Amino acid sequence: MRTRLLIVAFAALLAGACTSPAEPTEATDDDGTWRSALFPADWTPEHEVDGLFLHDVSYAGYRYGEPVPAAEGPVVDVRDHGADPSGQADSTAAIQQAIDSLDQGGIVWLPAGTYRIDDRLFVRASGVVLRGDGPTQSRLSFTRWEGMGDRAHLTIGGALSHGAHHPLAVDAPSRATRLSLADASGLAVGDDVAVGFVITPEFVADWGMADTWETFNGTWRPFFRRTITAIDGDDVELDVPIRTDLLLRDEASVRVETGHVRDVGLEHLAVSTRAPWDAAWTLDRSHAIVLHGVVDGWVRDVQSFEHEAHPDPDRGERHLLSGGIKVLDSKRVTVADTDLRHAQNRGEGGNGYLFEISRSNEILIRDSTAVAGRHNFIQNWDFGTSGCVFLRTVSRDGRAFTSKGGLNSTGYSEFHHSLAMANLIDDSVVDDGWQAVNRQHFSSGAGHSATETVFWNLRGSGTLRSFQAGPGYVIGTGPELEGITDLETVDLFRAPEGTAPED
């Protein structure tokens, strides 16, 4: 996976973005591999053309892009704890007991059937995998809606905490893996660390975001979640490059991060969180599944479905109260072969986000489909998302509603908030829209939402808008897809102000 992502995206950039019509744009190596004619066969991610380069995003996904394994360990059948596969009785307590019985890890098996769940479920231990017999066979029907604003029906994860600051001794450039600290004592190889800095007035000014970025000003933010691989005196080596300069000016530092859960997964089942129609529109930011503080986790072969609770045939097919899957404060997670559809609440306030990433690094969403959300695929809220890949995704019927029954417009998959860095959208179908733009004062001062991100080989009947801060790349879009990068374009909600040069 790592090699494939890097070669395809980097070769596309070099061939498509850095040549003139008179120059050769491609060459073939002896093994038949296509590459840019501008670079030798032994190129590395350190190569640049006129200052342009592409971040190495090949670290994305479970264990840096390795295939998700077949989980092993003790198997607990939820029926042995009293779960009812007929869907007639509430199975919340029984399934939670099965999960909690595996405090050292194992497989919670949900045999074929529909399990009614009237409350919330939690996975808090590493190594626990919830596994069904397939999404058409094993179904979790979550019925609770009261009090579900800003909550998830199923939460997989831990409670993170941070240790003391280890300030940098010298500035570190973007793409570095080696950081020189003022004092590395107390750090150890294998430590999970958060690398970040304070949102200073100077940082805000560098990006032209005065009077726009305000929510997090003056606070230290964890931009990069990493693992220490070596220590030499007060120098530490990280497993993944950083994505922007770290400056003493901004009080850049390294902090040990603890409380994660690891090697956790959800697979081969279906979920539904449908609520009464009117009630769904009173609840903001409710999600079916949240992965919080997860390292090396996965969701695969999961679908949404329409269950019989709260029927409302006049509203059409509805699967989810609001949100689908959210990956929060996590790293190295793969979401694969997953299909989420038909959010009820697609209104303002953070609703209808089917695949959501927030403050997370090296997340891979691949071979997945999103239909009829507000923002089908989205990075959302705060600084600190980078190195993520959306590979072979399909987005359709994204619609943004002003309110229940109100006006609506195309709902774009998008980078939604505060400078997501160095991400890739690759080989994907867009029948509504994708965008990386300056969102100005919307969403509590989102401002520049993305930089140094690549849209490569997108196709479909929708629209692609790319007005990124600093370099941004749009390469190989299909002929039907409308691509808008023209800096003269005027858009009330998505101005290109401050996004030169043209992507």
PDB file of C-alpha atoms in Angstrom, residues 2-259:
ATOM      1  CA  ARG A   2       2.712   2.507   0.974  1.00  0.00           C
ATOM      2  CA  THR A   3       4.630   2.127  -2.281  1.00  0.00           C
ATOM      3  CA  ARG A   4       1.546   2.266  -4.464  1.00  0.00           C
ATOM      4  CA  LEU A   5       0.176   5.481  -2.967  1.00  0.00           C
ATOM      5  CA  LEU A   6       3.484   7.297  -3.107  1.00  0.00           C
ATOM      6  CA  ILE A   7       4.441   6.326  -6.644  1.00  0.00           C
ATOM      7  CA  VAL A   8       1.051   6.982  -8.200  1.00  0.00           C
ATOM      8  CA  ALA A   9       0.475  10.365  -6.574  1.00  0.00           C
ATOM      9  CA  PHE A  10       4.037  11.658  -6.811  1.00  0.00           C
ATOM     10  CA  ALA A  11       4.495  10.614 -10.431  1.00  0.00           C
ATOM     11  CA  ALA A  12       1.205  12.273 -11.308  1.00  0.00           C
ATOM     12  CA  LEU A  13       2.282  15.507  -9.658  1.00  0.00           C
ATOM     13  CA  LEU A  14       5.626  15.620 -11.405  1.00  0.00           C
ATOM     14  CA  ALA A  15       4.243  14.779 -14.809  1.00  0.00           C
ATOM     15  CA  GLY A  16       1.103  16.867 -14.616  1.00  0.00           C
ATOM     16  CA  ALA A  17       1.975  19.910 -12.551  1.00  0.00           C
ATOM     17  CA  CYS A  18       5.584  20.703 -13.325  1.00  0.00           C
ATOM     18  CA  THR A  19       5.953  20.476 -17.091  1.00  0.00           C
ATOM     19  CA  SER A  20       5.240  22.776 -19.981  1.00  0.00           C
ATOM     20  CA  PRO A  21       3.468  21.534 -23.126  1.00  0.00           C
ATOM     21  CA  ALA A  22       6.796  21.331 -24.938  1.00  0.00           C
ATOM     22  CA  GLU A  23       8.386  19.068 -22.362  1.00  0.00           C
ATOM     23  CA  PRO A  24       8.080  15.284 -22.236  1.00  0.00           C
ATOM     24  CA  THR A  25       5.653  14.298 -19.512  1.00  0.00           C
ATOM     25  CA  GLU A  26       6.293  10.620 -18.950  1.00  0.00           C
ATOM     26  CA  ALA A  27       8.819   7.859 -19.270  1.00  0.00           C
ATOM     27  CA  THR A  28       8.846   4.117 -18.744  1.00  0.00           C
ATOM     28  CA  ASP A  29      11.376   2.289 -16.622  1.00  0.00           C
ATOM     29  CA  ASP A  30      12.817  -1.079 -17.594  1.00  0.00           C
ATOM     30  CA  ASP A  31      10.161  -2.849 -15.521  1.00  0.00           C
ATOM     31  CA  GLY A  32       7.365  -0.999 -17.347  1.00  0.00           C
ATOM     32  CA  THR A  33       6.560   1.366 -14.488  1.00  0.00           C
ATOM     33  CA  TRP A  34       5.286   4.777 -15.641  1.00  0.00           C
ATOM     34  CA  ARG A  35       6.947   7.842 -14.119  1.00  0.00           C
ATOM     35  CA  SER A  36       7.682  11.494 -14.822  1.00  0.00           C
ATOM     36  CA  ALA A  37      10.374  12.181 -17.416  1.00  0.00           C
ATOM     37  CA  LEU A  38      11.571  15.089 -15.280  1.00  0.00           C
ATOM     38  CA  PHE A  39      12.980  12.824 -12.599  1.00  0.00           C
ATOM     39  CA  PRO A  40      15.381   9.878 -12.558  1.00  0.00           C
ATOM     40  CA  ALA A  41      14.283   6.361 -11.753  1.00  0.00           C
ATOM     41  CA  ASP A  42      15.869   6.592  -8.284  1.00  0.00           C
ATOM     42  CA  TRP A  43      13.918   9.654  -7.194  1.00  0.00           C
ATOM     43  CA  THR A  44      12.813   9.991  -3.572  1.00  0.00           C
ATOM     44  CA  PRO A  45      10.233  12.219  -1.845  1.00  0.00           C
ATOM     45  CA  GLU A  46      13.024  14.712  -1.179  1.00  0.00           C
ATOM     46  CA  HIS A  47      13.128  15.703  -4.871  1.00  0.00           C
ATOM     47  CA  GLU A  48      11.715  19.121  -5.729  1.00  0.00           C
ATOM     48  CA  VAL A  49      10.942  20.969  -8.949  1.00  0.00           C
ATOM     49  CA  ASP A  50      11.036  24.746  -8.602  1.00  0.00           C
ATOM     50  CA  GLY A  51      10.251  24.372  -4.919  1.00  0.00           C
ATOM     51  CA  LEU A  52       7.255  22.101  -5.542  1.00  0.00           C
ATOM     52  CA  PHE A  53       7.113  18.688  -3.915  1.00  0.00           C
ATOM     53  CA  LEU A  54       4.612  16.187  -2.661  1.00  0.00           C
ATOM     54  CA  HIS A  55       4.497  14.933   0.902  1.00  0.00           C
ATOM     55  CA  ASP A  56       5.012  11.222   1.405  1.00  0.00           C
ATOM     56  CA  VAL A  57       1.508  10.081   2.344  1.00  0.00           C
ATOM     57  CA  SER A  58       2.299   6.394   2.049  1.00  0.00           C
ATOM     58  CA  TYR A  59       2.202   5.968   5.834  1.00  0.00           C
ATOM     59  CA  ALA A  60      -1.604   6.184   5.900  1.00  0.00           C
ATOM     60  CA  GLY A  61      -3.622   3.346   7.347  1.00  0.00           C
ATOM     61  CA  TYR A  62      -3.333   0.482   9.789  1.00  0.00           C
ATOM     62  CA  ARG A  63       0.327  -0.127  10.690  1.00  0.00           C
ATOM     63  CA  TYR A  64       1.470   2.381   8.055  1.00  0.00           C
ATOM     64  CA  GLY A  65      -0.676   0.910   5.289  1.00  0.00           C
ATOM     65  CA  GLU A  66      -0.292  -2.805   5.937  1.00  0.00           C
ATOM     66  CA  PRO A  67      -3.255  -5.082   5.149  1.00  0.00           C
ATOM     67  CA  VAL A  68      -5.686  -5.347   8.036  1.00  0.00           C
ATOM     68  CA  PRO A  69      -5.116  -8.764   9.613  1.00  0.00           C
ATOM     69  CA  ALA A  70      -7.562 -11.472  10.507  1.00  0.00           C
ATOM     70  CA  ALA A  71      -8.014 -10.825  14.213  1.00  0.00           C
ATOM     71  CA  GLU A  72      -7.141 -13.629  16.596  1.00  0.00           C
ATOM     72  CA  GLY A  73      -7.794 -14.407  20.236  1.00  0.00           C
ATOM     73  CA  PRO A  74     -10.648 -15.773  22.330  1.00  0.00           C
ATOM     74  CA  VAL A  75     -14.094 -15.580  20.753  1.00  0.00           C
ATOM     75  CA  VAL A  76     -17.119 -14.578  22.799  1.00  0.00           C
ATOM     76  CA  ASP A  77     -20.589 -15.229  21.364  1.00  0.00           C
ATOM     77  CA  VAL A  78     -22.893 -12.391  22.433  1.00  0.00           C
ATOM     78  CA  ARG A  79     -25.772 -14.875  22.651  1.00  0.00           C
ATOM     79  CA  ASP A  80     -23.981 -16.556  25.563  1.00  0.00           C
ATOM     80  CA  HIS A  81     -24.441 -13.293  27.479  1.00  0.00           C
ATOM     81  CA  GLY A  82     -28.125 -13.097  26.592  1.00  0.00           C
ATOM     82  CA  ALA A  83     -28.145 -11.068  23.359  1.00  0.00           C
ATOM     83  CA  ASP A  84     -31.292 -11.583  21.296  1.00  0.00           C
ATOM     84  CA  PRO A  85     -30.631 -11.992  17.542  1.00  0.00           C
ATOM     85  CA  SER A  86     -34.352 -11.734  16.790  1.00  0.00           C
ATOM     86  CA  GLY A  87     -34.361  -8.016  17.575  1.00  0.00           C
ATOM     87  CA  GLN A  88     -37.277  -8.342  19.961  1.00  0.00           C
ATOM     88  CA  ALA A  89     -35.420  -7.651  23.215  1.00  0.00           C
ATOM     89  CA  ASP A  90     -32.879  -4.976  24.113  1.00  0.00           C
ATOM     90  CA  SER A  91     -29.392  -6.486  23.781  1.00  0.00           C
ATOM     91  CA  THR A  92     -27.374  -3.501  25.065  1.00  0.00           C
ATOM     92  CA  ALA A  93     -26.361  -5.009  28.421  1.00  0.00           C
ATOM     93  CA  ALA A  94     -25.612  -8.431  26.949  1.00  0.00           C
ATOM     94  CA  ILE A  95     -23.332  -7.080  24.212  1.00  0.00           C
ATOM     95  CA  GLN A  96     -21.581  -4.731  26.647  1.00  0.00           C
ATOM     96  CA  GLN A  97     -20.944  -7.672  28.980  1.00  0.00           C
ATOM     97  CA  ALA A  98     -19.433  -9.633  26.094  1.00  0.00           C
ATOM     98  CA  ILE A  99     -17.171  -6.690  25.224  1.00  0.00           C
ATOM     99  CA  ASP A 100     -16.084  -6.162  28.834  1.00  0.00           C
ATOM    100  CA  SER A 101     -15.279  -9.852  29.275  1.00  0.00           C
ATOM    101  CA  LEU A 102     -12.361  -9.415  26.827  1.00  0.00           C
ATOM    102  CA  ASP A 103     -10.235  -7.006  28.839  1.00  0.00           C
ATOM    103  CA  GLN A 104      -7.116  -8.622  27.313  1.00  0.00           C
ATOM    104  CA  GLY A 105      -8.485  -8.575  23.756  1.00  0.00           C
ATOM    105  CA  GLY A 106     -10.368 -10.997  21.564  1.00  0.00           C
ATOM    106  CA  ILE A 107     -13.343 -11.222  19.228  1.00  0.00           C
ATOM    107  CA  VAL A 108     -16.897 -10.284  20.137  1.00  0.00           C
ATOM    108  CA  TRP A 109     -18.911 -12.398  17.716  1.00  0.00           C
ATOM    109  CA  LEU A 110     -22.346 -11.188  16.631  1.00  0.00           C
ATOM    110  CA  PRO A 111     -23.851 -14.147  14.741  1.00  0.00           C
ATOM    111  CA  ALA A 112     -26.413 -13.556  12.024  1.00  0.00           C
ATOM    112  CA  GLY A 113     -29.421 -11.671  13.275  1.00  0.00           C
ATOM    113  CA  THR A 114     -30.681  -8.199  14.170  1.00  0.00           C
ATOM    114  CA  TYR A 115     -29.679  -6.930  17.609  1.00  0.00           C
ATOM    115  CA  ARG A 116     -31.793  -4.163  19.109  1.00  0.00           C
ATOM    116  CA  ILE A 117     -29.615  -1.781  21.117  1.00  0.00           C
ATOM    117  CA  ASP A 118     -31.527   0.769  23.178  1.00  0.00           C
ATOM    118  CA  ASP A 119     -28.480   2.493  24.679  1.00  0.00           C
ATOM    119  CA  ARG A 120     -24.810   3.143  23.918  1.00  0.00           C
ATOM    120  CA  LEU A 121     -21.917   0.669  23.579  1.00  0.00           C
ATOM    121  CA  PHE A 122     -18.242   1.180  24.491  1.00  0.00           C
ATOM    122  CA  VAL A 123     -15.018  -0.639  23.599  1.00  0.00           C
ATOM    123  CA  ARG A 124     -12.292   0.515  25.985  1.00  0.00           C
ATOM    124  CA  ALA A 125      -9.655  -2.251  25.803  1.00  0.00           C
ATOM    125  CA  SER A 126      -6.979  -2.835  23.208  1.00  0.00           C
ATOM    126  CA  GLY A 127      -7.226  -5.862  20.958  1.00  0.00           C
ATOM    127  CA  VAL A 128     -11.028  -6.078  20.972  1.00  0.00           C
ATOM    128  CA  VAL A 129     -12.731  -6.668  17.611  1.00  0.00           C
ATOM    129  CA  LEU A 130     -16.488  -6.630  17.026  1.00  0.00           C
ATOM    130  CA  ARG A 131     -17.215  -9.069  14.206  1.00  0.00           C
ATOM    131  CA  GLY A 132     -20.413 -10.072  12.478  1.00  0.00           C
ATOM    132  CA  ASP A 133     -21.197 -12.610   9.778  1.00  0.00           C
ATOM    133  CA  GLY A 134     -21.491  -9.929   7.091  1.00  0.00           C
ATOM    134  CA  PRO A 135     -23.459  -6.699   6.753  1.00  0.00           C
ATOM    135  CA  THR A 136     -26.475  -8.446   5.259  1.00  0.00           C
ATOM    136  CA  GLN A 137     -26.478 -10.975   8.098  1.00  0.00           C
ATOM    137  CA  SER A 138     -25.439  -9.253  11.348  1.00  0.00           C
ATOM    138  CA  ARG A 139     -27.187  -5.968  12.091  1.00  0.00           C
ATOM    139  CA  LEU A 140     -26.984  -3.543  15.001  1.00  0.00           C
ATOM    140  CA  SER A 141     -30.197  -1.547  15.332  1.00  0.00           C
ATOM    141  CA  PHE A 142     -29.518   1.420  17.645  1.00  0.00           C
ATOM    142  CA  THR A 143     -32.825   2.903  18.767  1.00  0.00           C
ATOM    143  CA  ARG A 144     -31.848   5.553  21.313  1.00  0.00           C
ATOM    144  CA  TRP A 145     -32.168   9.163  20.253  1.00  0.00           C
ATOM    145  CA  GLU A 146     -32.872  11.058  23.498  1.00  0.00           C
ATOM    146  CA  GLY A 147     -29.737  12.891  24.630  1.00  0.00           C
ATOM    147  CA  MET A 148     -27.686  11.712  21.629  1.00  0.00           C
ATOM    148  CA  GLY A 149     -26.433  15.144  20.546  1.00  0.00           C
ATOM    149  CA  ASP A 150     -22.603  15.175  20.503  1.00  0.00           C
ATOM    150  CA  ARG A 151     -22.567  11.457  21.308  1.00  0.00           C
ATOM    151  CA  ALA A 152     -21.898   8.191  19.529  1.00  0.00           C
ATOM    152  CA  HIS A 153     -23.950   5.028  19.642  1.00  0.00           C
ATOM    153  CA  LEU A 154     -20.760   2.942  19.559  1.00  0.00           C
ATOM    154  CA  THR A 155     -17.507   4.421  20.895  1.00  0.00           C
ATOM    155  CA  ILE A 156     -14.214   2.591  20.396  1.00  0.00           C
ATOM    156  CA  GLY A 157     -11.315   4.235  22.179  1.00  0.00           C
ATOM    157  CA  GLY A 158      -9.560   5.567  25.212  1.00  0.00           C
ATOM    158  CA  ALA A 159      -9.117   8.715  27.267  1.00  0.00           C
ATOM    159  CA  LEU A 160      -5.998  10.566  26.125  1.00  0.00           C
ATOM    160  CA  SER A 161      -3.668  12.559  28.310  1.00  0.00           C
ATOM    161  CA  HIS A 162      -0.448  14.486  27.662  1.00  0.00           C
ATOM    162  CA  GLY A 163       2.805  14.671  29.578  1.00  0.00           C
ATOM    163  CA  ALA A 164       5.198  17.551  30.060  1.00  0.00           C
ATOM    164  CA  HIS A 165       6.389  19.736  27.208  1.00  0.00           C
ATOM    165  CA  HIS A 166       9.810  18.980  25.708  1.00  0.00           C
ATOM    166  CA  PRO A 167      10.552  22.200  23.801  1.00  0.00           C
ATOM    167  CA  LEU A 168      12.558  22.183  20.589  1.00  0.00           C
ATOM    168  CA  ALA A 169      16.111  23.523  20.761  1.00  0.00           C
ATOM    169  CA  VAL A 170      16.161  24.633  17.115  1.00  0.00           C
ATOM    170  CA  ASP A 171      13.544  25.105  14.404  1.00  0.00           C
ATOM    171  CA  ALA A 172      12.629  21.981  12.420  1.00  0.00           C
ATOM    172  CA  PRO A 173      11.748  22.173   8.709  1.00  0.00           C
ATOM    173  CA  SER A 174       8.719  20.609   7.089  1.00  0.00           C
ATOM    174  CA  ARG A 175       9.274  16.935   6.150  1.00  0.00           C
ATOM    175  CA  ALA A 176      11.841  16.432   8.918  1.00  0.00           C
ATOM    176  CA  THR A 177      11.781  13.261  10.996  1.00  0.00           C
ATOM    177  CA  ARG A 178      14.580  14.289  13.377  1.00  0.00           C
ATOM    178  CA  LEU A 179      13.868  16.911  16.051  1.00  0.00           C
ATOM    179  CA  SER A 180      16.458  18.501  18.335  1.00  0.00           C
ATOM    180  CA  LEU A 181      15.036  19.108  21.797  1.00  0.00           C
ATOM    181  CA  ALA A 182      16.264  21.250  24.616  1.00  0.00           C
ATOM    182  CA  ASP A 183      16.059  18.192  26.866  1.00  0.00           C
ATOM    183  CA  ALA A 184      14.962  14.699  25.818  1.00  0.00           C
ATOM    184  CA  SER A 185      15.250  13.153  29.287  1.00  0.00           C
ATOM    185  CA  GLY A 186      12.164  11.191  30.205  1.00  0.00           C
ATOM    186  CA  LEU A 187      11.432  10.212  26.600  1.00  0.00           C
ATOM    187  CA  ALA A 188      11.941   6.655  25.350  1.00  0.00           C
ATOM    188  CA  VAL A 189      11.956   4.782  22.068  1.00  0.00           C
ATOM    189  CA  GLY A 190       8.437   3.563  21.381  1.00  0.00           C
ATOM    190  CA  ASP A 191       6.728   6.477  23.108  1.00  0.00           C
ATOM    191  CA  ASP A 192       3.648   7.829  21.398  1.00  0.00           C
ATOM    192  CA  VAL A 193       4.048  11.589  21.245  1.00  0.00           C
ATOM    193  CA  ALA A 194       2.085  14.632  20.178  1.00  0.00           C
ATOM    194  CA  VAL A 195       4.145  17.217  18.307  1.00  0.00           C
ATOM    195  CA  GLY A 196       2.625  20.671  18.274  1.00  0.00           C
ATOM    196  CA  PHE A 197       2.856  24.364  18.949  1.00  0.00           C
ATOM    197  CA  VAL A 198       0.943  27.403  20.118  1.00  0.00           C
ATOM    198  CA  ILE A 199      -1.361  29.226  17.694  1.00  0.00           C
ATOM    199  CA  THR A 200       0.525  32.491  18.052  1.00  0.00           C
ATOM    200  CA  PRO A 201      -0.343  35.840  16.451  1.00  0.00           C
ATOM    201  CA  GLU A 202       2.713  35.379  14.218  1.00  0.00           C
ATOM    202  CA  PHE A 203       1.514  31.969  13.014  1.00  0.00           C
ATOM    203  CA  VAL A 204      -1.927  33.384  12.296  1.00  0.00           C
ATOM    204  CA  ALA A 205      -0.385  36.297  10.396  1.00  0.00           C
ATOM    205  CA  ASP A 206       1.841  33.985   8.347  1.00  0.00           C
ATOM    206  CA  TRP A 207      -1.310  32.430   6.902  1.00  0.00           C
ATOM    207  CA  GLY A 208      -3.206  35.708   6.537  1.00  0.00           C
ATOM    208  CA  MET A 209      -5.867  34.598   9.014  1.00  0.00           C
ATOM    209  CA  ALA A 210      -6.013  37.586  11.392  1.00  0.00           C
ATOM    210  CA  ASP A 211      -9.623  38.121  12.518  1.00  0.00           C
ATOM    211  CA  THR A 212     -10.536  34.693  11.113  1.00  0.00           C
ATOM    212  CA  TRP A 213      -8.659  32.116  13.184  1.00  0.00           C
ATOM    213  CA  GLU A 214      -9.685  32.963  16.731  1.00  0.00           C
ATOM    214  CA  THR A 215     -11.135  29.893  18.459  1.00  0.00           C
ATOM    215  CA  PHE A 216      -7.794  28.235  19.260  1.00  0.00           C
ATOM    216  CA  ASN A 217      -5.523  31.284  19.406  1.00  0.00           C
ATOM    217  CA  GLY A 218      -3.036  31.258  22.252  1.00  0.00           C
ATOM    218  CA  THR A 219      -3.433  27.515  22.891  1.00  0.00           C
ATOM    219  CA  TRP A 220      -1.022  24.661  22.210  1.00  0.00           C
ATOM    220  CA  ARG A 221      -2.398  22.298  19.567  1.00  0.00           C
ATOM    221  CA  PRO A 222      -1.184  18.743  18.786  1.00  0.00           C
ATOM    222  CA  PHE A 223      -0.528  18.922  15.045  1.00  0.00           C
ATOM    223  CA  PHE A 224       1.257  15.581  14.542  1.00  0.00           C
ATOM    224  CA  ARG A 225       0.774  12.301  16.370  1.00  0.00           C
ATOM    225  CA  ARG A 226       3.962  10.276  16.087  1.00  0.00           C
ATOM    226  CA  THR A 227       6.037   7.464  17.616  1.00  0.00           C
ATOM    227  CA  ILE A 228       9.658   7.882  18.682  1.00  0.00           C
ATOM    228  CA  THR A 229      11.875   5.407  16.808  1.00  0.00           C
ATOM    229  CA  ALA A 230      15.331   6.483  18.051  1.00  0.00           C
ATOM    230  CA  ILE A 231      16.965   8.851  20.543  1.00  0.00           C
ATOM    231  CA  ASP A 232      20.480  10.259  20.188  1.00  0.00           C
ATOM    232  CA  GLY A 233      21.295  12.577  23.056  1.00  0.00           C
ATOM    233  CA  ASP A 234      18.600  15.246  22.894  1.00  0.00           C
ATOM    234  CA  ASP A 235      17.672  14.420  19.297  1.00  0.00           C
ATOM    235  CA  VAL A 236      14.613  12.249  18.686  1.00  0.00           C
ATOM    236  CA  GLU A 237      13.688  10.427  15.476  1.00  0.00           C
ATOM    237  CA  LEU A 238      10.026  10.149  14.500  1.00  0.00           C
ATOM    238  CA  ASP A 239       8.314   7.432  12.502  1.00  0.00           C
ATOM    239  CA  VAL A 240       6.539   9.836  10.106  1.00  0.00           C
ATOM    240  CA  PRO A 241       7.729  13.230   8.749  1.00  0.00           C
ATOM    241  CA  ILE A 242       6.210  16.428  10.078  1.00  0.00           C
ATOM    242  CA  ARG A 243       4.105  18.410   7.574  1.00  0.00           C
ATOM    243  CA  THR A 244       5.048  22.024   8.339  1.00  0.00           C
ATOM    244  CA  ASP A 245       7.878  23.988   9.925  1.00  0.00           C
ATOM    245  CA  LEU A 246       8.130  23.788  13.712  1.00  0.00           C
ATOM    246  CA  LEU A 247       9.356  27.088  15.132  1.00  0.00           C
ATOM    247  CA  LEU A 248      10.726  28.126  18.500  1.00  0.00           C
ATOM    248  CA  ARG A 249       8.719  31.303  17.949  1.00  0.00           C
ATOM    249  CA  ASP A 250       5.538  29.242  18.313  1.00  0.00           C
ATOM    250  CA  GLU A 251       6.749  27.289  21.352  1.00  0.00           C
ATOM    251  CA  ALA A 252       6.979  24.039  19.393  1.00  0.00           C
ATOM    252  CA  SER A 253       7.344  21.012  21.632  1.00  0.00           C
ATOM    253  CA  VAL A 254       6.951  17.254  21.995  1.00  0.00           C
ATOM    254  CA  ARG A 255       4.679  15.675  24.611  1.00  0.00           C
ATOM    255  CA  VAL A 256       4.180  12.025  25.513  1.00  0.00           C
ATOM    256  CA  GLU A 257       0.619  10.963  24.714  1.00  0.00           C
ATOM    257  CA  THR A 258      -0.976   8.078  26.613  1.00  0.00           C
ATOM    258  CA  GLY A 259      -4.358   6.402  26.959  1.00  0.00           C
TER     259      GLY A 259
END
